[in-house]
Coordinates of C-alpha atoms in Angstrom, one line a residue:
M1 CA 35.7 -63.5 -31.4
Q2 CA 33.8 -62.5 -28.3
K3 CA 36.6 -61.5 -25.9
Q4 CA 37.0 -58.7 -28.3
L5 CA 33.2 -57.9 -28.8
T6 CA 33.3 -58.1 -25.1
K7 CA 36.5 -55.3 -25.7
T8 CA 34.9 -53.6 -28.2
E9 CA 31.9 -53.2 -25.8
L10 CA 33.3 -52.3 -22.4
Y11 CA 35.6 -49.2 -24.0
K12 CA 32.2 -48.1 -26.0
N13 CA 30.1 -48.2 -22.2
T14 CA 33.2 -46.3 -20.7
A15 CA 33.4 -43.1 -23.4
K16 CA 29.8 -42.9 -22.3
L17 CA 30.0 -42.4 -18.9
I18 CA 32.8 -40.7 -19.5
E19 CA 31.2 -38.5 -22.2
F20 CA 28.2 -38.5 -19.1
S21 CA 30.0 -37.1 -16.7
I22 CA 32.2 -34.4 -18.3
W23 CA 27.9 -32.9 -19.0
G24 CA 27.5 -33.0 -15.9
L25 CA 30.0 -31.3 -15.1
F26 CA 29.2 -28.9 -17.8
I27 CA 25.5 -28.8 -16.8
A28 CA 26.5 -28.6 -12.9
L29 CA 29.0 -25.4 -14.1
I30 CA 26.6 -23.8 -15.8
V31 CA 23.9 -23.5 -12.9
G32 CA 26.8 -23.2 -11.0
I33 CA 26.8 -20.0 -12.2
I34 CA 23.4 -18.8 -12.7
V35 CA 22.8 -19.3 -9.1
A36 CA 25.9 -17.6 -7.7
Y37 CA 25.1 -14.3 -10.6
N38 CA 21.1 -14.6 -8.9
S39 CA 23.1 -14.7 -5.5
Y40 CA 25.1 -11.9 -5.7
C41 CA 22.6 -9.4 -7.4
H42 CA 19.9 -10.5 -5.0
E43 CA 22.2 -9.6 -2.4
N44 CA 22.6 -6.0 -3.6
Y45 CA 19.1 -5.0 -3.6
S46 CA 17.7 -2.4 -1.5
R47 CA 16.2 -4.5 0.3
Y48 CA 13.2 -3.3 3.1
Q49 CA 11.3 -4.0 6.0
I50 CA 8.2 -2.6 7.7
F51 CA 5.2 -4.0 9.6
L52 CA 1.7 -3.7 8.7
Q53 CA -1.3 -4.2 10.8
D54 CA -2.8 -5.9 7.7
V55 CA -2.3 -6.9 4.6
D56 CA -5.2 -7.3 3.1
G57 CA -4.2 -9.4 0.5
I58 CA -0.6 -8.7 -0.7
I59 CA 1.7 -12.3 -0.6
V60 CA 5.4 -13.5 -0.9
G61 CA 6.0 -12.1 -4.7
S62 CA 3.8 -9.2 -4.8
P63 CA 4.8 -6.5 -6.6
V64 CA 6.6 -3.4 -5.5
K65 CA 5.3 -0.1 -7.4
M66 CA 6.8 3.4 -7.2
M67 CA 4.7 6.2 -9.2
G68 CA 3.0 3.2 -10.4
I69 CA 5.9 1.5 -12.5
Q70 CA 7.3 -2.1 -10.7
V71 CA 10.1 -1.1 -9.0
G72 CA 10.6 -4.5 -6.9
Y73 CA 8.9 -7.1 -5.2
V74 CA 7.4 -8.8 -1.4
K75 CA 10.3 -10.7 -0.4
H76 CA 8.8 -12.3 3.2
I77 CA 6.0 -12.2 5.4
K78 CA 5.9 -13.1 8.9
A79 CA 3.4 -12.5 11.5
V80 CA 4.2 -10.8 14.7
N81 CA 2.5 -11.0 17.3
D82 CA -0.2 -7.9 16.7
M83 CA 0.7 -6.8 13.3
V84 CA 2.8 -8.5 9.6
Y85 CA 6.3 -8.2 8.8
V86 CA 6.7 -7.3 5.3
D87 CA 10.6 -7.3 3.4
F88 CA 10.4 -6.3 0.4
V89 CA 13.1 -5.4 -1.9
I90 CA 13.9 -3.4 -4.8
N91 CA 15.3 -4.6 -7.7
Q92 CA 14.8 -2.2 -10.7
E93 CA 18.9 -0.2 -11.0
G94 CA 19.7 3.6 -9.9
I95 CA 15.9 3.4 -8.1
E96 CA 15.9 4.6 -4.8
I97 CA 13.4 4.8 -2.5
P98 CA 13.6 8.6 -1.6
K99 CA 13.5 10.7 2.3
G100 CA 10.3 10.3 3.7
S101 CA 7.8 8.9 1.0
T102 CA 4.6 6.8 1.9
I103 CA 4.2 3.4 1.3
T104 CA 0.5 1.1 1.6
V105 CA -1.3 -1.7 0.4
E106 CA -3.4 -0.4 -2.9
F107 CA -5.8 -2.5 -5.4
S108 CA -3.4 -2.8 -8.4
G109 CA -5.3 -5.4 -10.8
M110 CA -9.2 -6.3 -12.2
G111 CA -8.7 -9.7 -10.3
G112 CA -7.9 -8.1 -7.6
S113 CA -4.7 -8.2 -6.7
R114 CA -2.5 -6.1 -4.6
S115 CA 0.7 -3.9 -4.2
L116 CA 2.7 -1.4 -1.8
E117 CA 2.9 2.0 -3.0
I118 CA 5.2 4.0 -2.7
Y119 CA 4.5 8.2 -3.1
T120 CA 7.2 9.7 -3.0
P121 CA 7.5 13.3 -1.0
T122 CA 5.9 16.1 -1.7
E123 CA 7.8 18.1 0.6
K124 CA 10.7 18.3 2.0
Y125 CA 12.3 16.4 4.3
N126 CA 14.3 17.0 6.9
S127 CA 16.9 15.4 9.5
N128 CA 13.5 13.5 12.1
T129 CA 11.7 12.8 8.7
P130 CA 11.9 8.5 8.4
P131 CA 12.5 6.7 6.1
I132 CA 9.5 5.1 5.6
I133 CA 6.6 6.8 6.4
V134 CA 3.8 3.1 6.3
Q135 CA 0.3 3.9 6.6
Q136 CA -2.2 1.6 7.5
P137 CA -4.8 0.2 4.1
R138 CA -8.0 0.6 4.4
R139 CA -10.4 -2.2 4.0
L140 CA -13.7 -1.7 2.6
G141 CA -15.6 -2.6 5.6
A142 CA -14.0 1.3 7.7
A143 CA -15.1 3.5 4.7
V144 CA -18.6 2.3 4.7
S145 CA -18.7 3.0 8.3
L146 CA -16.6 6.7 8.0
L147 CA -19.0 7.8 4.9
N148 CA -21.9 6.7 7.4
S149 CA -20.0 8.8 10.1
M150 CA -20.3 11.2 7.6
F151 CA -23.5 11.1 6.4
K152 CA -25.3 11.1 10.0
K153 CA -23.7 14.3 10.4
V154 CA -24.8 15.8 7.2
G155 CA -28.0 14.8 8.4
D156 CA -27.4 16.3 12.1
I157 CA -26.7 20.2 10.7
I158 CA -29.2 19.7 8.6
Y159 CA -30.9 18.9 11.5
H160 CA -30.7 22.1 13.6
C161 CA -30.7 24.5 10.3
T162 CA -34.0 23.3 9.6
S163 CA -34.4 24.4 14.1
F164 CA -32.5 27.0 13.6
A165 CA -35.4 28.1 11.0
D166 CA -38.5 27.0 12.4
E167 CA -38.0 29.0 15.8
L168 CA -36.5 32.1 13.5
H169 CA -39.4 32.0 11.3
F170 CA -37.3 32.5 8.2
E171 CA -39.9 32.3 6.2
K172 CA -42.1 35.2 7.4
I173 CA -38.4 37.3 7.7
K174 CA -37.4 36.2 3.5
A175 CA -41.1 37.9 2.4
N176 CA -40.2 40.7 3.3
P177 CA -36.5 42.1 3.7
S178 CA -36.3 45.6 3.0
N179 CA -38.6 46.3 6.4
N180 CA -36.0 47.9 8.9
S181 CA -37.8 46.6 11.8
K182 CA -38.0 42.7 11.0
A183 CA -34.6 43.0 9.8
K184 CA -33.8 43.9 13.9
S185 CA -35.4 41.4 14.9
F186 CA -33.6 38.3 12.8
L187 CA -30.5 39.7 14.1
E188 CA -32.2 39.8 18.1
E189 CA -34.1 36.1 17.3
T190 CA -30.4 35.0 15.2
N191 CA -28.7 35.9 18.9
K192 CA -31.2 34.8 20.7
W193 CA -30.8 31.0 19.3
L194 CA -26.8 31.3 19.3
D195 CA -27.1 31.4 23.6
I196 CA -29.2 28.4 23.6
Q197 CA -27.3 26.8 21.6
N198 CA -25.0 28.2 23.6
S199 CA -26.1 27.1 27.1
R200 CA -26.9 23.1 25.7
K201 CA -23.1 22.6 25.7

């Protein structure tokens, strides 16, 4: 009786092992099909490589957008000498980047996330137009420096205008606009001032 029970248990254990093996093969087959399909799809994606001086927060997986619509993602980032190599894919069907498009890093969310933004060309391209024109990202410090330089130039212009008005006695001329002699004097003073400014250069 004990031998029969032992054989029965052996048969049950063998049946369970066969069942687990079948399920394991089935699951492995499904996983293999999924991996092969993903690999096939990835091979058919359009891939592009660009070099940036500064990725400014771009990471692997960051979205790639065109006209505000996500059309791909960043696949690989690597520092190469003084530049950053960026490899990205376009995984939307039927999407092609037009020749002469501009690509740059843009702010894309309230949390400070970044994305690669593609701007389609506004003009017709010729044979010498590169496929993608890389526009380097601008950091906040560069923008502040540019504004500072602009304000300085505006201040210089205002200073020169004020000096010009003082030298011409602009208020006196403005008080008597109908006086021909004053108008003539104004023109003469203007010519003198212009000559002085040209001689300083």
